[in-house]
XYZ file of N, CA and C in Angstrom:
516
model
N -12.563 -24.213 4.994
C -12.193 -25.088 3.838
C -11.959 -24.155 2.871
N -11.220 -24.536 1.724
C -10.993 -23.777 0.662
C -11.806 -24.410 -1.020
N -12.387 -23.491 -1.105
C -13.237 -23.524 -2.215
C -12.695 -23.489 -3.345
N -13.251 -24.571 -3.874
C -12.291 -24.955 -5.270
C -12.436 -23.841 -6.143
N -11.425 -23.437 -7.171
C -11.516 -22.542 -8.162
C -12.514 -22.882 -9.228
N -13.452 -21.903 -9.765
C -14.210 -22.547 -10.964
C -13.420 -21.257 -11.772
N -12.547 -21.960 -12.773
C -11.701 -21.298 -13.604
C -12.600 -20.729 -14.563
N -13.688 -21.389 -15.214
C -14.543 -20.664 -16.146
C -15.368 -19.817 -15.780
N -15.271 -19.370 -14.563
C -16.340 -18.219 -13.913
C -14.989 -17.022 -13.424
N -14.403 -17.425 -12.392
C -13.591 -16.849 -11.890
C -12.578 -15.747 -12.523
N -11.560 -16.573 -13.300
C -10.712 -16.193 -14.174
C -11.341 -14.926 -14.653
N -12.861 -15.030 -15.783
C -13.173 -13.956 -16.525
C -13.844 -12.901 -15.972
N -14.181 -13.351 -14.460
C -14.705 -12.254 -13.632
C -13.391 -11.300 -13.059
N -12.232 -12.011 -12.613
C -11.410 -11.349 -12.434
C -10.893 -10.196 -13.247
N -10.580 -10.801 -14.426
C -10.311 -10.228 -15.553
C -11.343 -9.119 -16.143
N -12.109 -9.128 -16.217
C -13.458 -8.036 -16.139
C -13.430 -6.609 -15.404
N -13.312 -7.176 -13.667
C -13.017 -6.678 -12.542
C -11.452 -5.381 -12.745
N -10.501 -6.213 -13.551
C -9.385 -5.283 -13.893
C -9.562 -4.105 -15.126
N -10.458 -4.855 -15.775
C -10.622 -3.940 -17.240
C -11.516 -2.250 -16.714
N -12.360 -2.917 -15.478
C -13.601 -2.271 -15.481
C -12.592 -0.926 -14.219
N -12.273 -1.676 -13.675
C -11.049 -0.666 -12.732
C -10.117 0.044 -13.535
N -9.609 -0.196 -14.612
C -8.692 0.730 -15.622
C -9.438 2.025 -15.907
N -10.797 1.491 -16.486
C -11.812 2.589 -16.717
C -12.340 3.220 -16.094
N -11.966 3.213 -14.729
C -12.806 3.455 -13.385
C -14.410 3.665 -13.167
N -14.549 2.651 -13.483
C -15.864 2.010 -13.472
C -15.924 1.116 -12.157
N -16.131 2.091 -11.059
C -15.959 1.161 -9.944
C -16.965 0.415 -9.427
N -18.168 0.708 -9.547
C -19.611 -0.388 -9.190
C -19.093 -1.912 -10.035
N -18.964 -1.559 -11.358
C -18.770 -2.799 -11.933
C -17.467 -3.323 -11.724
N -16.351 -3.071 -11.584
C -15.230 -3.622 -11.289
C -15.316 -4.421 -9.479
N -16.162 -3.843 -8.524
C -16.518 -4.420 -7.268
C -17.756 -5.230 -7.722
N -18.052 -5.432 -8.546
C -19.383 -6.201 -8.591
C -18.659 -7.659 -8.982
N -17.258 -7.437 -10.105
C -16.842 -8.419 -10.908
C -15.852 -9.039 -10.058
N -15.094 -8.405 -9.003
C -14.238 -8.595 -8.169
C -14.686 -9.684 -7.088
N -16.162 -9.375 -6.849
C -16.921 -10.132 -5.816
C -17.140 -11.075 -5.949
N -17.435 -11.385 -7.585
C -17.861 -12.443 -8.238
C -16.858 -13.689 -8.465
N -15.796 -12.519 -8.832
C -14.249 -13.945 -8.745
C -14.148 -14.549 -7.537
N -14.232 -13.797 -6.519
C -13.851 -14.433 -4.853
C -14.744 -15.537 -4.704
N -16.273 -14.987 -5.391
C -17.438 -16.068 -4.471
C -16.997 -17.199 -5.668
N -16.434 -17.390 -6.705
C -16.249 -18.456 -7.672
C -14.660 -19.002 -7.293
N -14.365 -18.572 -6.072
C -12.826 -19.408 -5.639
C -11.749 -18.619 -6.098
N -11.707 -17.607 -6.655
C -10.425 -16.838 -6.681
C -10.096 -15.998 -5.502
N -9.790 -16.290 -4.370
C -9.661 -15.603 -2.903
C -8.105 -15.601 -2.513
N -7.323 -15.253 -3.547
C -6.087 -15.088 -3.444
C -5.795 -13.603 -2.843
N -4.494 -12.950 -2.493
C -4.229 -11.460 -2.710
C -4.610 -10.728 -3.718
N -4.273 -10.970 -4.944
C -4.656 -9.975 -6.047
C -6.115 -9.785 -5.817
N -6.697 -10.591 -5.871
C -8.491 -10.714 -5.936
C -8.842 -9.554 -4.549
N -8.242 -9.902 -3.495
C -8.647 -9.153 -2.639
C -7.972 -7.695 -2.405
N -6.803 -7.681 -2.937
C -5.795 -6.217 -3.137
C -6.430 -5.430 -3.862
N -7.257 -5.887 -5.234
C -7.773 -4.975 -5.874
C -8.996 -4.428 -5.607
N -9.880 -5.359 -5.101
C -11.703 -5.156 -4.585
C -11.067 -3.955 -3.108
N -10.012 -4.281 -2.684
C -9.733 -2.989 -1.715
C -9.382 -1.506 -2.367
N -9.042 -1.813 -3.109
C -8.847 -0.653 -4.123
C -9.692 0.216 -4.737
N -10.969 -0.150 -5.272
C -12.116 -0.129 -5.813
C -12.880 0.139 -4.570
N -13.042 -0.570 -3.333
C -13.662 0.007 -2.467
C -13.254 1.579 -1.608
N -11.613 1.646 -1.886
C -11.058 2.994 -1.273
C -12.022 3.969 -2.082
N -11.774 4.049 -3.712
C -12.456 4.870 -4.843
C -13.252 5.105 -4.344
N -14.504 3.976 -3.821
C -15.731 3.913 -3.640
C -16.231 5.006 -2.321
N -15.279 5.137 -1.531
C -15.315 6.025 -0.460
C -16.007 5.253 0.634
N -15.448 3.578 0.429
C -15.503 2.972 1.931
C -14.428 2.442 1.993
N -13.818 2.758 3.227
C -12.409 2.456 3.431
C -12.150 1.774 4.677
N -13.729 1.143 5.144
C -13.671 0.319 6.247
C -13.580 -1.033 5.710
N -14.603 -1.392 4.648
C -14.278 -2.370 3.674
C -13.017 -2.258 3.122
N -12.462 -1.339 2.696
C -11.335 -1.490 2.012
C -10.289 -2.325 3.140
N -9.785 -1.871 4.193
C -9.234 -2.342 5.512
C -9.493 -3.626 5.426
N -10.812 -4.112 5.865
C -11.186 -5.715 5.805
C -10.805 -6.374 4.378
N -10.680 -6.128 3.349
C -10.521 -6.655 2.261
C -8.722 -6.939 1.992
N -8.060 -5.935 2.367
C -6.786 -5.704 2.767
C -6.595 -6.906 3.522
N -7.163 -6.995 4.758
C -6.544 -7.967 5.833
C -7.054 -9.038 5.148
N -8.093 -9.578 4.638
C -8.481 -10.976 3.668
C -7.232 -11.199 2.973
N -6.779 -10.409 2.223
C -5.645 -10.596 1.198
C -4.171 -10.849 1.825
N -3.826 -10.672 3.233
C -2.671 -10.428 3.861
C -3.011 -11.934 4.681
N -3.636 -12.408 4.863
C -4.400 -13.644 5.206
C -4.172 -14.838 4.222
N -4.683 -14.371 2.809
C -4.263 -15.232 1.927
C -3.172 -15.734 1.588
N -2.231 -14.540 1.621
C -0.902 -14.894 1.314
C -0.208 -13.981 2.277
N 0.266 -15.018 3.353
C 1.498 -14.259 4.373
C 2.273 -13.486 4.035
N 3.059 -14.024 3.124
C 4.616 -13.438 2.850
C 4.537 -12.462 1.558
N 3.335 -12.140 1.325
C 3.091 -11.003 0.469
C 3.308 -9.422 1.080
N 4.244 -8.424 0.666
C 4.171 -7.595 1.247
C 2.825 -6.428 0.741
N 2.527 -6.438 -0.440
C 1.690 -5.512 -1.163
C 0.249 -5.327 -0.226
N -0.016 -6.176 0.192
C -1.744 -5.981 1.034
C -1.315 -4.807 2.125
N -0.189 -5.917 2.673
C -0.118 -4.728 4.133
C 0.615 -3.415 3.738
N 1.370 -3.216 2.451
C 1.646 -1.899 2.104
C 0.663 -1.149 1.557
N -0.429 -1.804 1.070
C -1.859 -0.748 0.605
C -2.506 -0.818 2.114
N -2.403 -1.331 2.883
C -3.046 -1.049 4.378
C -2.367 0.198 4.724
N -1.147 -0.044 4.650
C -0.534 0.895 5.631
C -0.767 2.494 5.215
N -0.739 2.433 3.462
C -1.167 3.880 2.501
C -2.528 4.037 3.146
N -3.151 3.067 3.075
C -4.956 3.865 3.040
C -4.752 4.267 4.836
N -4.221 3.691 5.827
C -4.642 4.169 6.957
C -3.598 5.377 7.160
N -2.879 5.924 6.643
C -2.203 7.243 6.471
C -3.145 7.859 5.887
N -3.789 7.797 4.698
C -4.595 8.387 4.171
C -6.013 8.940 5.143
N -6.310 7.923 5.821
C -7.308 8.180 6.961
C -6.795 8.650 8.299
N -5.600 9.114 8.273
C -4.938 9.794 9.226
C -4.859 9.289 11.080
N -4.283 8.001 10.768
C -4.408 6.839 11.344
C -2.801 6.476 11.227
N -1.737 7.558 11.680
C -0.457 7.283 11.544
C 0.188 6.039 12.347
N 0.078 5.939 13.498
C 0.616 4.654 14.349
C 0.061 3.640 13.644
N -0.984 3.104 13.255
C -1.214 2.239 12.567
C -1.056 1.972 11.104
N -0.576 3.232 10.805
C -0.187 3.047 9.134
C 1.427 2.602 9.137
N 2.148 2.859 10.459
C 3.491 2.616 10.793
C 3.856 1.330 11.161
N 2.710 0.917 11.913
C 2.441 -0.772 12.428
C 2.394 -1.391 10.653
N 1.565 -1.363 9.875
C 1.475 -2.043 8.554
C 2.289 -1.803 7.393
N 3.051 -0.623 8.067
C 4.392 -0.182 6.669
C 5.290 -1.089 7.263
N 5.697 -1.508 8.855
C 6.603 -2.454 9.291
C 6.049 -3.745 9.023
N 4.911 -4.160 8.996
C 4.509 -5.457 8.333
C 5.014 -5.641 7.483
N 4.857 -4.724 6.121
C 4.964 -4.858 4.939
C 7.091 -5.146 5.004
N 7.163 -4.396 5.509
C 8.961 -4.376 5.427
C 9.795 -6.018 6.118
N 8.465 -6.253 6.938
C 9.024 -7.693 7.345
C 8.783 -8.711 5.891
N 7.541 -8.961 5.191
C 7.348 -9.092 4.322
C 8.405 -8.876 3.432
N 8.846 -7.750 2.976
C 9.927 -7.319 1.860
C 10.869 -6.148 2.460
N 11.772 -6.388 3.014
C 12.640 -5.541 3.590
C 13.444 -4.304 2.549
N 13.225 -4.764 1.317
C 13.900 -4.061 0.282
C 12.648 -3.204 -0.195
N 11.469 -3.048 0.246
C 10.696 -2.253 -0.313
C 10.875 -0.472 0.368
N 11.258 -0.035 -0.986
C 11.673 1.539 -0.571
C 10.613 2.536 0.132
N 9.259 2.214 -0.718
C 8.230 2.723 -0.498
C 7.883 2.882 0.757
N 7.868 1.337 1.484
C 7.330 1.187 2.782
C 8.250 1.834 3.711
N 9.185 2.210 3.703
C 10.456 2.744 4.652
C 9.658 4.353 4.415
N 9.371 5.025 3.122
C 9.114 6.210 3.169
C 7.295 6.052 4.040
N 6.669 5.096 3.304
C 5.523 5.288 4.560
C 5.829 5.284 5.895
N 6.559 4.548 6.612
C 7.312 4.704 7.743
C 7.496 6.284 8.158
N 8.553 6.388 7.115
C 9.050 8.078 7.700
C 7.647 9.121 7.620
N 6.672 8.699 6.466
C 5.346 9.995 6.693
C 4.832 9.924 7.745
N 4.698 8.490 8.234
C 3.962 8.538 9.253
C 4.542 8.749 10.697
N 6.029 8.619 10.734
C 6.469 9.318 11.844
C 6.787 11.010 12.039
N 6.563 11.424 10.834
C 6.809 12.695 10.124
C 4.708 13.069 11.207
N 4.271 12.340 10.781
C 2.699 12.609 10.976
C 2.395 12.641 13.012
N 3.372 11.547 13.367
C 3.469 11.858 14.661
C 4.504 12.950 15.648
N 5.008 13.661 14.825
C 5.948 14.787 15.180
C 6.969 14.019 15.590
N 7.451 13.030 14.937
C 8.623 12.503 15.199
C 9.784 13.067 13.883
N 10.136 13.930 13.754
C 11.165 14.101 12.505
C 12.789 13.455 12.785
N 13.106 12.814 13.851
C 14.616 12.088 13.517
C 13.949 10.705 13.216
N 12.674 10.030 13.748
C 12.276 8.955 13.374
C 11.899 9.329 11.739
N 11.543 10.160 11.289
C 10.981 10.001 9.763
C 12.370 10.020 9.244
N 13.502 11.312 9.414
C 14.423 11.249 8.802
C 15.289 9.607 8.445
N 15.283 9.029 9.914
C 15.736 7.782 9.900
C 15.127 6.733 8.768
N 13.947 6.752 8.484
C 13.199 6.042 7.779
C 13.562 6.461 6.201
N 13.451 7.802 6.397
C 13.899 8.037 4.815
C 15.107 7.689 4.388
N 16.423 7.516 5.121
C 17.453 7.181 5.111
C 17.450 5.545 4.604
N 16.877 5.001 5.263
C 16.456 3.874 5.438
C 16.229 3.707 3.768
N 15.093 4.111 3.435
C 14.551 4.311 1.959
C 15.555 4.320 1.193
N 16.243 5.425 1.185
C 17.582 5.628 0.279
C 18.747 4.426 0.244
N 18.736 3.924 1.649
C 19.917 2.692 1.510
C 19.475 1.396 0.363
N 18.020 1.580 0.627
C 17.757 0.240 -0.305
C 17.674 0.757 -1.920
N 17.073 2.322 -1.995
C 17.028 2.187 -3.495
C 17.208 4.097 -3.345
N 18.759 4.257 -3.630
C 19.569 5.456 -3.454
C 18.647 6.398 -4.220
N 18.008 6.013 -5.311
C 17.497 7.257 -6.517
C 15.859 7.208 -6.043
N 15.504 6.762 -4.978
C 14.085 7.135 -4.542
C 13.318 8.412 -4.611
N 13.070 9.049 -5.560
C 12.677 10.258 -5.453
C 11.508 10.659 -4.272
N 10.680 10.195 -3.840
C 10.291 10.507 -2.461
C 10.815 10.878 -0.728
N 11.746 9.879 -0.967
C 12.729 9.535 0.136
C 13.996 11.075 -0.349
N 14.268 11.153 -1.084
C 15.083 11.824 -1.358
C 14.442 13.546 -0.771
N 12.984 13.797 -1.632
C 12.879 15.316 -1.207
C 12.087 15.472 -0.014
N 11.798 13.979 0.678
C 11.162 14.238 2.114
C 12.143 14.521 2.463
N 13.473 14.057 2.322
C 14.578 13.893 3.267
C 15.379 15.421 3.267
N 15.064 15.916 2.186
C 15.553 16.829 1.787
C 14.931 18.357 2.429
N 13.497 18.308 2.397
C 12.785 18.856 3.403
C 12.693 19.161 4.842
N 13.038 17.890 5.212
C 13.352 17.931 6.649
C 14.712 18.830 6.513
N 15.701 18.545 6.177
C 17.139 19.279 6.244
C 16.816 20.916 6.182
N 16.438 20.896 5.166
C 15.949 22.306 4.854
C 15.120 23.291 6.020
N 14.162 22.330 6.740
C 13.389 22.947 7.588
C 14.388 23.148 8.582
N 15.572 22.057 9.018
C 16.320 22.252 9.861
C 17.536 23.507 9.874
N 17.302 23.811 8.445
C 18.509 24.828 8.200
C 19.720 24.247 7.929
N 19.939 23.147 7.723
C 20.885 22.162 6.850
C 20.970 22.661 5.676
N 21.579 23.428 4.871
C 21.288 23.502 3.289
C 22.106 22.747 2.842
N 23.231 22.386 3.095
C 23.703 21.277 2.601
C 23.041 20.070 2.282
N 22.324 19.692 2.945
C 21.628 18.117 3.321
C 20.708 18.571 2.554
N 20.051 19.970 2.788
C 18.869 20.152 1.524
C 19.291 20.080 0.009
N 20.387 20.759 -0.305
C 20.447 20.509 -1.411
C 20.689 19.235 -2.316
N 21.520 18.358 -1.462
C 22.094 17.214 -1.668
C 21.585 16.060 -0.693
N 20.541 15.743 -0.824
C 19.591 14.596 0.105
C 20.300 13.656 0.308
N 20.970 12.875 -0.668
C 21.738 11.811 -0.390
C 23.004 11.994 0.579
N 23.523 13.157 0.846
C 24.365 13.175 1.797
C 23.818 13.917 3.065
N 22.661 13.923 3.383
C 22.645 14.479 4.470
C 22.374 13.272 5.741
N 22.194 11.795 5.110
C 22.447 11.271 6.215
C 23.719 10.717 6.403
């Protein structure tokens, strides 16, 4: 059952949370986001921002739960899935990170950062060919993507492909 949005309470609380987050005042930001959500602002932005604060507070399990809630609130939005993938990779959960990044790509196939995350996850799983393919896909979407270029160049250099390392755009 959907809660009615209390505009006089939810929106100011959300805005305060954003200001506190910008100032790195994590406990205050968390309190404000919690208030906004309790007052009916239960969309992906509030849950995603809450997750970022929880991550900063060293509470990754709660951050993952908040990102799950964000994805449930707005199923077509890629950002919560991408953030979940990023957090999973930070936690060393490469397979889960790849799954979450692919879910982000299902929501937005033009999200080059998600391809890079897939590549990073494949690399952590010792699949250099899979990583190369993912970085190449990122460059198909965004040819000037610096992380994709650098990561692909590093793989080429490591494999002894000097021309690919010097010109990552031509490595694939």
